Tab-separated table of C-alpha atoms and ligand atoms in Angstrom:
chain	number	residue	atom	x	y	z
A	1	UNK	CA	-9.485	-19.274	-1.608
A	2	UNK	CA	-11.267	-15.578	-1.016
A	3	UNK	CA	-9.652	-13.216	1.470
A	4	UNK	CA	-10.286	-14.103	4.928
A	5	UNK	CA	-12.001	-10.894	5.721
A	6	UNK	CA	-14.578	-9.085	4.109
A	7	UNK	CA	-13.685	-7.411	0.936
A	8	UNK	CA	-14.033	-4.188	2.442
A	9	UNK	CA	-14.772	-2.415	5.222
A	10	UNK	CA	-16.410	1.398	4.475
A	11	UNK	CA	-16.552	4.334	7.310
A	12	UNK	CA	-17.024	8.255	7.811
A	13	UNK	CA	-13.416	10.175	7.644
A	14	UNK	CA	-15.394	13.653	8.843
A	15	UNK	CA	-17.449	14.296	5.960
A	16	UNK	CA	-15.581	11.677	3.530
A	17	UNK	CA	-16.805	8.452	3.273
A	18	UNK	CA	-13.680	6.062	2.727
A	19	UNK	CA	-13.650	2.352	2.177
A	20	UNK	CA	-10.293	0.170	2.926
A	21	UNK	CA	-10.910	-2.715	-0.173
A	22	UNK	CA	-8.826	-6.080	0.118
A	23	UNK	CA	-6.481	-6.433	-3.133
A	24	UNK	CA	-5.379	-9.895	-2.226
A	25	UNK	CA	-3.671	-11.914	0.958
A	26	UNK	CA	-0.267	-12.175	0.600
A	27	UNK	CA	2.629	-14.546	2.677
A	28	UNK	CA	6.078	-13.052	2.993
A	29	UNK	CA	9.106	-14.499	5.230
A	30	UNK	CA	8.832	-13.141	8.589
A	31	UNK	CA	12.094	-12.484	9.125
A	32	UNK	CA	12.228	-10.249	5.999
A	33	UNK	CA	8.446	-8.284	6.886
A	34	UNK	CA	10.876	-7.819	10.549
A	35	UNK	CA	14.094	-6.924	9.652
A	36	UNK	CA	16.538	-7.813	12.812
A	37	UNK	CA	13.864	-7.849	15.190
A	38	UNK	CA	14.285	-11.719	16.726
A	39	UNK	CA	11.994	-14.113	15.443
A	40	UNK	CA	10.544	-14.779	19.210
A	41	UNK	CA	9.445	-11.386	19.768
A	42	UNK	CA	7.782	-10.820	15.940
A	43	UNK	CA	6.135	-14.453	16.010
A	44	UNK	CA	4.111	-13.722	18.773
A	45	UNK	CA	2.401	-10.961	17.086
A	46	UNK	CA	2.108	-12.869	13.622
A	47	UNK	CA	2.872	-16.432	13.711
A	48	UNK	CA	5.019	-18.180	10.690
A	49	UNK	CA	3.486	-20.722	8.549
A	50	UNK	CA	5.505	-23.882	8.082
A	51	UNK	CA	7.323	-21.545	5.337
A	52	UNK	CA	8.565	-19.303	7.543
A	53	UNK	CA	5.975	-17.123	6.046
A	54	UNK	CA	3.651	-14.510	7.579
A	55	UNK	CA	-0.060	-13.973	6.381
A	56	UNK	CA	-0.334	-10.601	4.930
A	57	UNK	CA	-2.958	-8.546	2.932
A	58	UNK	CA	-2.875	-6.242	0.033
A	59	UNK	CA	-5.372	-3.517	1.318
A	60	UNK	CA	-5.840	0.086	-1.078
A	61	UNK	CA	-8.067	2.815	0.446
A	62	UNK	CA	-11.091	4.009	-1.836
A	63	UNK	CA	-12.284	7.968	-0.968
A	64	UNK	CA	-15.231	9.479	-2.236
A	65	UNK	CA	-14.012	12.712	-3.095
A	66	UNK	CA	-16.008	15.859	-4.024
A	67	UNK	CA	-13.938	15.656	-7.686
A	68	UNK	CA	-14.708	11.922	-8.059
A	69	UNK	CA	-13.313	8.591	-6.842
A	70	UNK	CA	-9.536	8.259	-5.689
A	71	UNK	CA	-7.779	5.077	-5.514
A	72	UNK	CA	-4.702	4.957	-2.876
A	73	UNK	CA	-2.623	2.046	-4.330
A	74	UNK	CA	-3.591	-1.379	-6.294
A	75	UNK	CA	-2.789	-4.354	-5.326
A	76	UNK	CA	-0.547	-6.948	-7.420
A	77	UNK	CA	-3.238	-6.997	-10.608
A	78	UNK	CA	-3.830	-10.215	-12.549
A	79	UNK	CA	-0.524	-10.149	-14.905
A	80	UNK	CA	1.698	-12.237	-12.882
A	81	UNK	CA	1.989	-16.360	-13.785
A	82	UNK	CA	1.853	-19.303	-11.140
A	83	UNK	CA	5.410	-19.564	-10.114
A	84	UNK	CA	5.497	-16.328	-9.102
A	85	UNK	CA	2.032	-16.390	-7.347
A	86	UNK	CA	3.537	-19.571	-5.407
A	87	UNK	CA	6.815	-17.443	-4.085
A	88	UNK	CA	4.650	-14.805	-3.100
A	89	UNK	CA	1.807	-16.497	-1.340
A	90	UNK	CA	-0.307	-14.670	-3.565
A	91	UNK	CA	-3.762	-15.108	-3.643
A	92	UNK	CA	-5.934	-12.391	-5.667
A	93	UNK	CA	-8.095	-14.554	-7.407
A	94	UNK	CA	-12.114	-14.418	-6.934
A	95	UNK	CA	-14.686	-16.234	-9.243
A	96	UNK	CA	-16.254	-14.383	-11.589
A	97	UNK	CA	-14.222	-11.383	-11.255
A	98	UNK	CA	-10.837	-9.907	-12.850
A	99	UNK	CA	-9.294	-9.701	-9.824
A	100	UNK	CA	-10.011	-9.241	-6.291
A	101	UNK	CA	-10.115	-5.606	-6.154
A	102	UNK	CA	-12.537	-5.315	-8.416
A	103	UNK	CA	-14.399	-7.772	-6.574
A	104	UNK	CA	-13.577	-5.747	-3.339
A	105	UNK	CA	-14.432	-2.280	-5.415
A	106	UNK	CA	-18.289	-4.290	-6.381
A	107	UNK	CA	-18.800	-4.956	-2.640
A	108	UNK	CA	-18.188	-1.064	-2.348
A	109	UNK	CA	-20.580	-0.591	-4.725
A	110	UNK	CA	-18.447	0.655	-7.645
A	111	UNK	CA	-16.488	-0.490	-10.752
A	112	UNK	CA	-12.880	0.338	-12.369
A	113	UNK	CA	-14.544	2.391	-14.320
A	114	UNK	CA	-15.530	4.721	-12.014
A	115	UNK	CA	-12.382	5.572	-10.649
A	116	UNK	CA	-10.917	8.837	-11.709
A	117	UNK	CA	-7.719	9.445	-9.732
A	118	UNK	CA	-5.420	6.638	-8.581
A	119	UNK	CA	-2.568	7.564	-6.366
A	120	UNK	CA	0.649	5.144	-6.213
A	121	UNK	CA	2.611	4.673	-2.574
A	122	UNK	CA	5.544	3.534	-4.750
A	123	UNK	CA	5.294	1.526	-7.591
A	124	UNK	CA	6.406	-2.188	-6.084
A	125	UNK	CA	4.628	-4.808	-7.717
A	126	UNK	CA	2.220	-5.218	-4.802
A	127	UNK	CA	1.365	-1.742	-4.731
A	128	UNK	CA	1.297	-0.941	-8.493
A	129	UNK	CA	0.303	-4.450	-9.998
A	130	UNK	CA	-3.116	-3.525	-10.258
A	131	UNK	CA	-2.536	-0.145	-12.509
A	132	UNK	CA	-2.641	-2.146	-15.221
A	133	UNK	CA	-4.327	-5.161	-17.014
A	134	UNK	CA	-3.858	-7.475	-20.207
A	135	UNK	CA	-6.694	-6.806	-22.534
A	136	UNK	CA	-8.533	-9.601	-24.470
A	137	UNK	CA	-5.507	-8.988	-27.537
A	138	UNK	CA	-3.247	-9.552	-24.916
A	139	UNK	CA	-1.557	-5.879	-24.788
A	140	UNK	CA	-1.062	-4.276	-21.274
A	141	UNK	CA	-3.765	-1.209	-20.323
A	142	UNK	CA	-5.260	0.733	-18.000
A	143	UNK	CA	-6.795	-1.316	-15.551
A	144	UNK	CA	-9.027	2.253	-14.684
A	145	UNK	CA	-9.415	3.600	-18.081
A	146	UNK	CA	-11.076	6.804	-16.493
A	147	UNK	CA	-8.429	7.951	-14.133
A	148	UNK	CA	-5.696	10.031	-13.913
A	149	UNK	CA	-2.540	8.004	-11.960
A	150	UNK	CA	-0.241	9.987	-10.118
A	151	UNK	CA	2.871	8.512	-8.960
A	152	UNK	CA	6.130	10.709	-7.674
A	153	UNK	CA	8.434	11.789	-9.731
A	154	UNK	CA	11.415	10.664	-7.763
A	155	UNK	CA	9.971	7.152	-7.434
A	156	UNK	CA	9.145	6.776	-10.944
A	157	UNK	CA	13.087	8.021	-11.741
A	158	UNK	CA	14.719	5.352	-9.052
A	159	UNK	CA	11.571	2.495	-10.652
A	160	UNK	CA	12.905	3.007	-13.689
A	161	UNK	CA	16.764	2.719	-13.223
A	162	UNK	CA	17.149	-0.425	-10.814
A	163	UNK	CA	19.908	-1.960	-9.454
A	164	UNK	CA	20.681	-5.883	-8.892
A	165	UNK	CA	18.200	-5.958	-5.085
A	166	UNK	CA	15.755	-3.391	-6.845
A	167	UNK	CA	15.100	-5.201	-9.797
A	168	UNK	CA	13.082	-7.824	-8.497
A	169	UNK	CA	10.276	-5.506	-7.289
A	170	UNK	CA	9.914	-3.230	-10.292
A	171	UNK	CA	7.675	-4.483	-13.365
A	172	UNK	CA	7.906	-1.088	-15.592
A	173	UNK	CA	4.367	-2.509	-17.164
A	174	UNK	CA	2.814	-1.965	-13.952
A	175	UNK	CA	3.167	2.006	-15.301
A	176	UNK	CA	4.320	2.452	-18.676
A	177	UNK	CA	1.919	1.667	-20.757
A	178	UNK	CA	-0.120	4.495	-18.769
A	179	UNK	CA	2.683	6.890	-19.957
A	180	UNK	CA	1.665	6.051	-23.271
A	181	UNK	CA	-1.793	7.234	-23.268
A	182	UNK	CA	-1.138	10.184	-21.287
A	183	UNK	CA	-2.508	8.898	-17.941
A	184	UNK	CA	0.105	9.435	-15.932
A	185	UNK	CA	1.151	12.295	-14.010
A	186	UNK	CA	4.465	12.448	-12.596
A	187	UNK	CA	4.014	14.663	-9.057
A	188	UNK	CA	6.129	16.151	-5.960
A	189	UNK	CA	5.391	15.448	-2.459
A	190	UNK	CA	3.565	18.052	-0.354
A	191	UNK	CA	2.018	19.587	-2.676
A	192	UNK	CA	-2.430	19.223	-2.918
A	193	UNK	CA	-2.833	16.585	-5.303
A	194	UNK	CA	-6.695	16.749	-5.008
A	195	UNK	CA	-8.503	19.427	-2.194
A	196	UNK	CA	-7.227	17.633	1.435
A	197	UNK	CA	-5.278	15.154	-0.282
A	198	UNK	CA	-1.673	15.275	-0.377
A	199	UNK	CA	1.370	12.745	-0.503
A	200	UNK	CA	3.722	13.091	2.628
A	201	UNK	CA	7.480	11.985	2.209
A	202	UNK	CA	7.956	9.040	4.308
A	203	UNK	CA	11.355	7.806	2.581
A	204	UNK	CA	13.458	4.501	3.729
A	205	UNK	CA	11.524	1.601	1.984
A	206	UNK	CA	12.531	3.345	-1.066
A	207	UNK	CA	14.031	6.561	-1.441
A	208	UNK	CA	10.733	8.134	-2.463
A	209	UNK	CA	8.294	6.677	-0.949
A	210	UNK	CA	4.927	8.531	-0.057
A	211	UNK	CA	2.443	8.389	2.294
A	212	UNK	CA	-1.048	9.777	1.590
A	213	UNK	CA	-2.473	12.397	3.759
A	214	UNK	CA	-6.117	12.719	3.371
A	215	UNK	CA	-8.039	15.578	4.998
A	216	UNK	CA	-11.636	14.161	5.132
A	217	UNK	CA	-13.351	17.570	6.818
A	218	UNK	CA	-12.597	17.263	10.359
A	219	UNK	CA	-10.865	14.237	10.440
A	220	UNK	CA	-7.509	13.108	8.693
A	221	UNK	CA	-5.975	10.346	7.634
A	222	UNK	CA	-2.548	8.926	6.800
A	223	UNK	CA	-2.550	5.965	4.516
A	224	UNK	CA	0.912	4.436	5.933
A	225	UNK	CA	2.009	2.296	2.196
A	226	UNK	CA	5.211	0.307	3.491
A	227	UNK	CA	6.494	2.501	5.723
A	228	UNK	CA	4.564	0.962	8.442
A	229	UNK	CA	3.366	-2.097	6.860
A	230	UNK	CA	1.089	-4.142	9.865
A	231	UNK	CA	0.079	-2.735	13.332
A	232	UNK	CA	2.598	-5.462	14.449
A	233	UNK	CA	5.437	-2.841	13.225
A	234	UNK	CA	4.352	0.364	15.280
A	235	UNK	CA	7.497	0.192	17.387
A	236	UNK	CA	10.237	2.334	15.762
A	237	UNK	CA	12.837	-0.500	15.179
A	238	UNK	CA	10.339	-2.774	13.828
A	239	UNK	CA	11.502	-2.339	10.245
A	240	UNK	CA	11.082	-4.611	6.933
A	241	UNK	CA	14.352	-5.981	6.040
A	242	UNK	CA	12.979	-5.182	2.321
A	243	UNK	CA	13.556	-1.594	2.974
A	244	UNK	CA	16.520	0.503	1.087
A	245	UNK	CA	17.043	2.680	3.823
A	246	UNK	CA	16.370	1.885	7.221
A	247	UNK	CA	17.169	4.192	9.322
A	248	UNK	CA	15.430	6.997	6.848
A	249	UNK	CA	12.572	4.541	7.712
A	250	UNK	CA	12.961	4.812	11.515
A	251	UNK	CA	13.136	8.748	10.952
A	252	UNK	CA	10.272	8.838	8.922
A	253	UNK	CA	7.904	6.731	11.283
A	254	UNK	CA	9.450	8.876	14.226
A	255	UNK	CA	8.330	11.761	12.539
A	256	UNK	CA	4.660	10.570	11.251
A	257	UNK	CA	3.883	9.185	14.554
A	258	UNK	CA	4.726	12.319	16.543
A	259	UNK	CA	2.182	14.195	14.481
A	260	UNK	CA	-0.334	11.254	14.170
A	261	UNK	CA	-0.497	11.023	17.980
A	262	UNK	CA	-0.882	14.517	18.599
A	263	UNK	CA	-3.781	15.018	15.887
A	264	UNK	CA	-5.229	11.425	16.815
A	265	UNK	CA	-5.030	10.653	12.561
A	266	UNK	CA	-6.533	7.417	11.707
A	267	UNK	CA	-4.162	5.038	10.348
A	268	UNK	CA	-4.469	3.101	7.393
A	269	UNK	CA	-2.372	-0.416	7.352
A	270	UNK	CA	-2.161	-1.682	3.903
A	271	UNK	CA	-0.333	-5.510	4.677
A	272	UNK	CA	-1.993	-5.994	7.813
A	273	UNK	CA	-3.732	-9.052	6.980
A	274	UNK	CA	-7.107	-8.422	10.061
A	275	UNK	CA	-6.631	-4.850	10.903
A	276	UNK	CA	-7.203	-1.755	8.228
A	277	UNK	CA	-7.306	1.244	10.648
A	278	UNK	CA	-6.638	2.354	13.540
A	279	UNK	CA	-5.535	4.929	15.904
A	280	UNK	CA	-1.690	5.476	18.001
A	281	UNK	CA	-2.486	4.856	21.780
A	282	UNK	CA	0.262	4.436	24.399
A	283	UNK	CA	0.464	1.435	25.699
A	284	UNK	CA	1.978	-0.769	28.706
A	285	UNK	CA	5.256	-0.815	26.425
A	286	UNK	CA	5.123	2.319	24.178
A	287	UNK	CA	3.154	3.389	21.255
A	288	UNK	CA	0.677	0.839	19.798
A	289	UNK	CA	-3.052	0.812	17.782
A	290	UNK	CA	-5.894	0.908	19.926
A	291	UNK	CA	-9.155	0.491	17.397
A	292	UNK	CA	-10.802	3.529	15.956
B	301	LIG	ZN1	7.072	-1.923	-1.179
């Protein structure tokens, strides 16, 4: 089956032309995307399959930067077997292409190969799957042989020393074989990784996890990653069970959205499986995403 939506979806960010590309859909159990929020209040925003599992999507943000194409995240790749597909609800496969991102990245108009920074979130599987590939001798490369990948330092440390909940989400070939030719970069947060682009600490789904500021020329930004993974999980309690750290989560998305609502910064929902951006509005019951 092909993504529900289009592969991607393309718009002005000032004077930076940004396109949100569909890596894959994706069905996780809805009471892990929603923590302890009841399932009657989160199953009216995204109903459960007969599962118990919620239809998600795998979205990465493609900017067309003055120094070349940047890649915010990567989907799961194409290294991952059937069995694991199944427990995931994965589906990233489209006919006649490697994987659905590079379909999605076609329907943008470019190819891997263009791609000449890609910046990593985190490094879960379904955020870092796609940094690499299996070549036709069956060795694990670059999946964009042509970019630099930055990932944060601190992330990369707690990826690579897992404990017995972490270890199921960390595939060190998503990213070593990268270290190997030289490709990646191991950064801070806050600092400019690229003019107007810079990764903001957002920790609580994992220690380290970034979110990615982009300043597009009179417009910014924020591409959320999991710390706010649907519009469904605006509220502040609304918070994956998946995360590490919840209540660094809750401080982090209390601390985004009181500077995303008073710059109006366009919003950037990787899982949501219908809605890639957005804006904070207040609503009848608080904060929510009116459409941008
Ligand atoms: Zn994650």
């Amino acid at each position: 089956m092909t993504a529900p939506l289009p592969l991607h979806e393309t718009r002005q960010l000032g004077r930076t032309r940004i396109h949100a590309l569909q890596a894959g859909g994706q069905r996780l159990d809805g009471g892990a995307m929603f923590g302890v929020v009841p399932k009657p209040l989160w199953e009216r925003r995204i109903p459960a399959d007969d599962r118990n599992r919620i239809a998600l999507g795998m979205r990465c943000l493609l900017v067309e930067h003055a120094d070349g194409l940047v890649l915010i995240d990567t989907g799961v790749g194409a290294k991952e077997d059937a069995k694991f597909l199944d427990i995931y609800g994965i589906e990233a496969a489209v006919p006649g292409h490697r994987t659905m991102l590079d379909a999605a990245l076609a329907a943008a108009g470019h190819t891997a190969a263009d791609v000449r920074v890609v910046i990593n979130t985190h490094l879960h599987f379904d955020h870092a799957g796609g940094n690499t590939r299996v070549d036709a001798a069956g060795a694990v490369v670059a999946a964009f042989p042509n970019a630099r990948y930055l990932v944060h330092a601190g992330e990369h440390h707690y990826a690579m020393h897992p404990n017995e909940r972490t270890a199921a989400s960390y595939f060190p070939r998503n990213w070593e074989p990268l270290r190997a030719t030289g490709q990646l970069t191991l950064v801070e947060s806050g600092v400019e990784l690229l003019p107007g682009i810079r990764m903001r600490p957002t920790p609580g789904h994992t220690p380290h996890h970034q979110s990615i500021v982009i300043d597009g020329g009179g417009e910014t930004a924020v591409f959320l990653g999991d710390l706010c993974p649907t519009t469904a999980h605006v509220p502040l309690p609304w918070i994956m069970g998946y995360d590490v750290e919840p209540l660094r989560t809750l401080e982090s998305k209390r601390a985004l959205w009181a500077d995303a609502a008073a710059a109006g910064w366009l919003l950037v929902f990787e899982h949501d499986a219908t809605t890639a951006w957005g804006r904070l509005g207040q609503g009848a019951k608080g904060l929510e995403v009116v459409p941008a």
